[in-house]
Coordinates of C-alpha atoms in Angstrom, one line a residue:
X1 CA -30.9 -44.8 -15.8
X2 CA -32.2 -48.1 -17.3
X3 CA -35.5 -46.9 -16.8
X4 CA -35.1 -43.5 -18.5
X5 CA -33.4 -45.5 -21.3
X6 CA -36.2 -47.6 -21.9
X7 CA -38.5 -44.8 -21.9
X8 CA -36.3 -42.8 -24.2
X9 CA -36.1 -45.9 -26.7
X10 CA -39.7 -45.8 -26.9
X11 CA -40.4 -42.2 -27.3
X12 CA -37.8 -42.2 -30.2
X13 CA -39.1 -45.3 -31.9
X14 CA -42.6 -43.7 -31.7
X15 CA -41.2 -40.7 -33.5
X16 CA -39.6 -42.4 -36.2
X17 CA -42.7 -44.5 -36.7
X18 CA -44.9 -41.5 -36.7
X19 CA -43.0 -38.6 -37.0
X20 CA -46.0 -36.3 -35.4
X21 CA -46.2 -33.2 -33.5
X22 CA -47.4 -35.1 -30.6
X23 CA -44.6 -36.9 -30.7
X24 CA -42.2 -34.1 -30.4
X25 CA -44.2 -32.6 -27.6
X26 CA -43.8 -35.8 -25.4
X27 CA -39.9 -35.7 -26.5
X28 CA -39.9 -32.4 -25.3
X29 CA -41.5 -33.2 -22.0
X30 CA -39.4 -36.1 -21.3
X31 CA -36.4 -33.9 -22.0
X32 CA -37.8 -31.6 -18.9
X33 CA -37.9 -34.8 -16.9
X34 CA -33.9 -35.3 -17.6
X35 CA -32.9 -31.8 -16.7
X36 CA -34.6 -31.9 -13.4
X37 CA -32.9 -35.3 -12.8
X38 CA -29.4 -33.5 -13.9
X39 CA -28.9 -35.7 -16.8
X40 CA -26.0 -34.2 -18.4
X41 CA -26.1 -33.5 -22.5
X42 CA -23.2 -36.4 -23.0
X43 CA -25.6 -38.6 -21.2
X44 CA -28.5 -38.1 -23.3
X45 CA -26.5 -38.2 -26.5
X46 CA -25.2 -42.0 -25.1
X47 CA -28.9 -42.7 -24.4
X48 CA -29.8 -41.8 -27.9
X49 CA -27.0 -44.0 -29.5
X50 CA -27.9 -46.8 -27.2
X51 CA -31.4 -46.4 -28.5
X52 CA -30.5 -46.1 -32.2
X53 CA -28.3 -49.1 -32.1
X54 CA -31.4 -51.5 -30.7
X55 CA -34.0 -49.8 -32.9
X56 CA -31.7 -50.0 -36.0
X57 CA -29.1 -52.8 -35.6
X58 CA -27.9 -52.6 -39.2
X59 CA -26.4 -48.8 -39.0
X60 CA -22.9 -48.8 -40.3
X61 CA -20.0 -48.5 -37.7
X62 CA -19.4 -44.6 -38.8
X63 CA -22.3 -44.0 -37.1
X64 CA -21.5 -45.2 -34.1
X65 CA -18.2 -43.6 -34.4
X66 CA -20.0 -40.5 -34.9
X67 CA -21.8 -40.4 -31.8
X68 CA -18.9 -41.0 -29.7
X69 CA -17.2 -38.1 -31.4
X70 CA -20.2 -35.9 -30.5
X71 CA -20.5 -37.4 -26.7
X72 CA -16.8 -36.4 -26.2
X73 CA -17.5 -32.9 -27.7
X74 CA -20.4 -32.4 -25.5
X75 CA -18.5 -33.3 -22.4
X76 CA -16.3 -30.5 -23.2
X77 CA -19.3 -28.4 -24.1
X78 CA -20.9 -28.8 -20.9
X79 CA -17.8 -28.0 -19.0
X80 CA -17.2 -24.8 -21.1
X81 CA -21.0 -23.7 -20.6
X82 CA -20.9 -24.2 -16.7
X83 CA -17.8 -22.1 -16.6
X84 CA -19.4 -19.4 -18.4
X85 CA -22.4 -19.5 -16.4
X86 CA -20.4 -19.4 -13.6
X87 CA -18.6 -16.3 -14.8
X88 CA -22.0 -14.6 -15.8
X89 CA -23.4 -15.0 -12.2
X90 CA -19.9 -13.8 -10.9
X91 CA -20.3 -10.6 -13.0
X92 CA -23.9 -10.0 -11.9
X93 CA -22.8 -10.2 -8.3
X94 CA -20.0 -8.0 -9.1
X95 CA -22.3 -5.3 -11.0
X96 CA -24.8 -5.5 -8.0
X97 CA -21.9 -5.0 -5.6
X98 CA -20.7 -2.2 -7.6
X99 CA -24.1 -0.3 -7.6
X100 CA -24.2 -0.7 -3.9
X101 CA -20.7 0.8 -3.3
X102 CA -21.5 3.5 -6.0
X103 CA -24.5 4.5 -3.9
X104 CA -22.4 4.3 -0.7
X105 CA -19.8 6.7 -2.3
X106 CA -22.3 9.1 -3.1
X107 CA -23.6 9.4 0.2
X108 CA -20.4 9.3 2.1
X109 CA -18.8 12.0 -0.5
X110 CA -21.9 14.1 -0.7
X111 CA -20.8 17.8 -0.7
X112 CA -22.9 20.8 -0.6
X113 CA -22.2 23.8 -2.8
X114 CA -21.8 27.0 -0.6
X115 CA -24.6 29.5 -1.4
X116 CA -23.1 33.0 -0.5
X117 CA -23.6 36.5 -2.0
X118 CA -19.8 37.4 -2.3
X119 CA -18.7 34.5 -4.4
X120 CA -20.7 32.5 -7.4
X121 CA -20.0 29.0 -7.0
X122 CA -20.9 26.3 -9.7
X123 CA -19.8 22.7 -10.1
X124 CA -20.0 19.8 -12.5
X125 CA -18.6 16.1 -11.6
X126 CA -19.4 13.6 -14.1
X127 CA -17.8 9.8 -13.6
X128 CA -17.0 8.0 -16.6
X129 CA -17.6 4.4 -14.7
X130 CA -20.0 3.9 -11.6
X131 CA -17.5 4.8 -9.4
X132 CA -15.8 8.3 -9.4
X133 CA -12.3 8.8 -9.4
X134 CA -12.7 12.8 -8.9
X135 CA -14.0 14.4 -5.6
X136 CA -14.8 18.0 -4.8
X137 CA -15.4 19.1 -1.1
X138 CA -16.4 22.3 0.2
X139 CA -15.8 24.0 3.6
X140 CA -17.3 27.1 4.7
X141 CA -17.1 29.5 7.8
X142 CA -20.1 31.7 8.0
X143 CA -19.4 35.2 5.8
X144 CA -15.4 34.6 6.4
X145 CA -13.9 32.0 4.3
X146 CA -14.9 29.3 1.6
X147 CA -12.4 26.4 0.9
X148 CA -12.8 24.0 -1.8
X149 CA -10.9 20.6 -2.9
X150 CA -10.6 19.5 -6.3
X151 CA -9.5 16.0 -5.9
X152 CA -8.2 13.3 -8.6
X153 CA -7.2 9.7 -7.6
X154 CA -4.9 7.9 -9.7
X155 CA -6.6 4.9 -10.0
X156 CA -10.3 3.7 -10.6
X157 CA -13.3 1.7 -9.0
X158 CA -13.4 0.4 -5.7
X159 CA -9.7 1.0 -4.6
X160 CA -10.2 4.9 -5.7
X161 CA -13.3 4.8 -3.8
X162 CA -11.7 3.8 -0.7
X163 CA -8.9 6.2 -0.9
X164 CA -11.3 8.9 -1.8
X165 CA -13.3 8.3 1.5
X166 CA -9.9 8.7 3.4
X167 CA -9.4 12.1 1.6
X168 CA -12.7 13.1 3.0
X169 CA -11.9 11.8 6.2
X170 CA -9.1 14.2 6.4
X171 CA -10.6 17.1 5.3
X172 CA -13.4 16.7 8.0
X173 CA -10.8 16.5 10.8
X174 CA -9.5 19.9 9.2
X175 CA -13.2 21.2 9.7
X176 CA -12.5 24.9 9.4
X177 CA -12.3 26.8 6.0
X178 CA -10.0 29.4 7.2
X179 CA -6.9 26.7 7.3
X180 CA -4.4 27.9 4.6
X181 CA -3.9 25.6 1.7
X182 CA -0.6 24.8 2.1
X183 CA -1.5 23.1 5.8
X184 CA -4.3 21.2 4.5
X185 CA -2.2 19.8 1.8
X186 CA 0.4 18.8 4.4
X187 CA -2.2 17.4 6.8
X188 CA -3.8 15.4 4.0
X189 CA -0.5 14.2 2.6
X190 CA 0.4 12.6 6.2
X191 CA -2.8 10.8 6.6
X192 CA -2.9 9.6 2.8
X193 CA 0.9 8.3 3.2
X194 CA 0.0 6.3 6.3
X195 CA -3.3 4.8 5.2
X196 CA -3.4 3.9 1.6
X197 CA -1.5 1.4 -0.7
X198 CA 1.6 2.7 -2.3
X199 CA 0.5 2.2 -5.5
X200 CA -2.5 4.6 -4.7
X201 CA -1.7 8.4 -5.2
X202 CA -4.0 11.6 -5.1
X203 CA -3.7 15.0 -6.9
X204 CA -5.4 18.1 -5.4
X205 CA -6.0 21.6 -5.9
X206 CA -7.0 23.5 -3.0
X207 CA -8.4 26.8 -2.8
X208 CA -9.7 29.1 0.0
X209 CA -11.5 32.5 -0.8
X210 CA -11.5 35.3 1.5
X211 CA -14.9 36.5 1.7
X212 CA -14.1 40.1 3.2
X213 CA -10.9 40.8 1.3
X214 CA -11.8 39.0 -2.0
X215 CA -8.6 37.3 -2.1
X216 CA -8.4 33.7 -3.5
X217 CA -5.6 31.5 -1.8
X218 CA -4.3 28.2 -3.3
X219 CA -1.8 25.2 -3.3
X220 CA -1.5 22.1 -5.2
X221 CA -0.4 18.6 -5.0
X222 CA 0.5 17.4 -8.5
X223 CA -2.8 18.6 -9.9
X224 CA -4.1 20.4 -13.0
X225 CA -3.3 24.0 -12.8
X226 CA -6.6 26.5 -12.5
X227 CA -7.1 28.9 -14.9
X228 CA -7.9 32.6 -13.8
X229 CA -9.6 34.9 -15.8
X230 CA -9.1 38.8 -15.3
X231 CA -11.7 40.7 -16.6
X232 CA -10.2 44.1 -16.6
X233 CA -7.0 42.6 -18.5
X234 CA -9.5 40.2 -20.4
X235 CA -6.9 37.4 -20.1
X236 CA -6.4 34.0 -18.6
X237 CA -3.5 33.2 -16.3
X238 CA -2.3 29.5 -15.0
X239 CA -2.5 29.4 -11.2
X240 CA 0.7 27.1 -10.9
X241 CA 1.4 25.8 -7.8
X242 CA 3.9 22.9 -8.1
X243 CA 3.9 20.6 -5.2
X244 CA 4.3 16.7 -4.8
X245 CA 1.1 14.0 -5.0
X246 CA -0.4 13.2 -1.8
X247 CA 0.9 10.0 -0.4
X248 CA 4.2 9.6 -2.0
X249 CA 6.2 10.8 1.0
X250 CA 5.3 11.2 4.8
X251 CA 6.9 15.0 5.1
X252 CA 6.4 17.3 2.3
X253 CA 5.9 21.0 2.3
X254 CA 3.4 22.7 -0.1
X255 CA 4.0 26.3 -1.0
X256 CA 0.9 28.3 -1.5
X257 CA -0.2 31.6 -3.6
X258 CA -2.7 34.3 -3.9
X259 CA -4.4 36.3 -6.4
X260 CA -7.0 39.4 -5.8
X261 CA -10.1 38.8 -7.4
X262 CA -12.0 41.9 -9.0
X263 CA -15.6 42.0 -10.1
X264 CA -16.5 39.4 -13.1
X265 CA -13.0 37.6 -12.4
X266 CA -13.6 33.8 -12.1
X267 CA -11.3 31.0 -11.4
X268 CA -11.7 27.4 -12.8
X269 CA -10.8 24.2 -11.1
X270 CA -10.8 21.0 -12.9
X271 CA -9.2 17.4 -13.2
X272 CA -7.2 16.2 -16.0
X273 CA -10.5 14.5 -17.6
X274 CA -11.4 18.0 -18.9
X275 CA -8.3 18.3 -20.8
X276 CA -8.2 15.0 -21.7
X277 CA -8.1 15.8 -25.5
X278 CA -4.9 17.5 -25.4
X279 CA -3.2 14.1 -26.1
X280 CA -3.9 15.6 -29.8
X281 CA -0.4 17.3 -29.7
X282 CA -2.1 20.0 -32.3
X283 CA -4.9 21.1 -29.9
X284 CA -4.3 23.4 -26.9
X285 CA -6.9 22.2 -24.6
X286 CA -6.4 25.1 -21.8
X287 CA -6.8 27.6 -24.5
X288 CA -10.0 26.2 -25.8
X289 CA -11.4 26.0 -22.5
X290 CA -10.4 29.4 -21.6
X291 CA -12.0 30.9 -25.0
X292 CA -15.1 28.8 -24.2
X293 CA -15.4 30.0 -20.3
X294 CA -14.7 33.6 -21.9
X295 CA -18.0 33.5 -24.2
X296 CA -20.1 32.1 -21.2
X297 CA -18.8 34.5 -18.6
X298 CA -22.2 36.4 -18.9
X299 CA -24.2 33.1 -17.3
X300 CA -24.0 32.1 -13.7
X301 CA -21.0 29.7 -12.5
X302 CA -23.2 26.8 -12.4
X303 CA -24.5 27.4 -15.8
X304 CA -21.0 27.9 -17.0
X305 CA -19.8 24.4 -15.8
X306 CA -22.8 22.8 -17.4
X307 CA -22.1 24.4 -20.8
X308 CA -18.3 23.7 -20.7
X309 CA -19.1 20.1 -19.8
X310 CA -21.8 20.0 -23.0
X311 CA -19.6 22.0 -25.5
X312 CA -16.4 19.5 -24.4
X313 CA -18.7 16.2 -25.1
X314 CA -19.8 17.4 -28.3
X315 CA -15.8 18.4 -29.4
X316 CA -15.1 15.0 -28.2
X317 CA -17.8 13.4 -30.2
X318 CA -19.2 12.2 -26.7
X319 CA -16.4 10.1 -26.0
X320 CA -15.0 11.5 -23.0
X321 CA -12.4 8.9 -21.5
X322 CA -11.9 10.2 -17.8
X323 CA -14.0 11.4 -15.0
X324 CA -15.1 15.0 -15.9
X325 CA -15.1 17.7 -13.0
X326 CA -15.1 21.5 -12.9
X327 CA -15.6 23.9 -10.4
X328 CA -16.0 27.8 -11.0
X329 CA -15.5 30.4 -8.4
X330 CA -17.0 33.7 -10.0
X331 CA -16.8 37.1 -8.0

């Protein structure tokens, strides 16, 4: 440290005498050496104070006190800077981990929209953050049944994603689309109640379409009711099916209902992110969605889903505050 002190005094004295760009350049290079030797900012100020006192011994005492004050301030500055850098590094680590988790989630929860001539199916699912708290899962038995689960986890981030993987595991164990919605919900409820934290709950709308008989059977576990459009009556109906959220109690019975689909009928299944603007009590969001869907009924189910998303984005000034998922079954 004594050698560094001597070097600094020489560089400073040369600058005071000449004040050239070359003197500044030498000083900048010397600072790089100090950084490599891990000399702290307050130590640099102490070195400067000592050099000034030797170069100009007649400086008033106030100058020395001023340097002492600056040294104390820089000690706190250095500690705060290190803390901030540590937080930034941790933030970057979390960002990388979140990206990896989101990619894994996309791979694990990937589902294929069934392609069948008997029913036209569309889906849009847009997460508000990296991790999606909504999940759609399709099951299909060839030319017999198509099953769909529209799910929303109460919670966000990695815990919600882990809970969602448990939902997928439960749906995969069921395997067949012919299972009754009531049975599907009961099985999933038992799995989730045993496997996830008490603070995590799941809402789900489960529907099964009978391809042969054009019959849609459905049940719900505390989920946003689906909308059924009857083309003959040109009317929308709420597909209510009151059932407890998944994971609240171990033994719960879920009711199920059915609706007969005619040509050009369709069913809109969604999460509450689709109806988020209903927090404005003057707006009936489900009526708005219904009217919007009616105006789009000449489109395919997928085009309807995409158009609904775009129009609701505009309506909310592109400020959606929750995951957005809509699924349409169109006869």
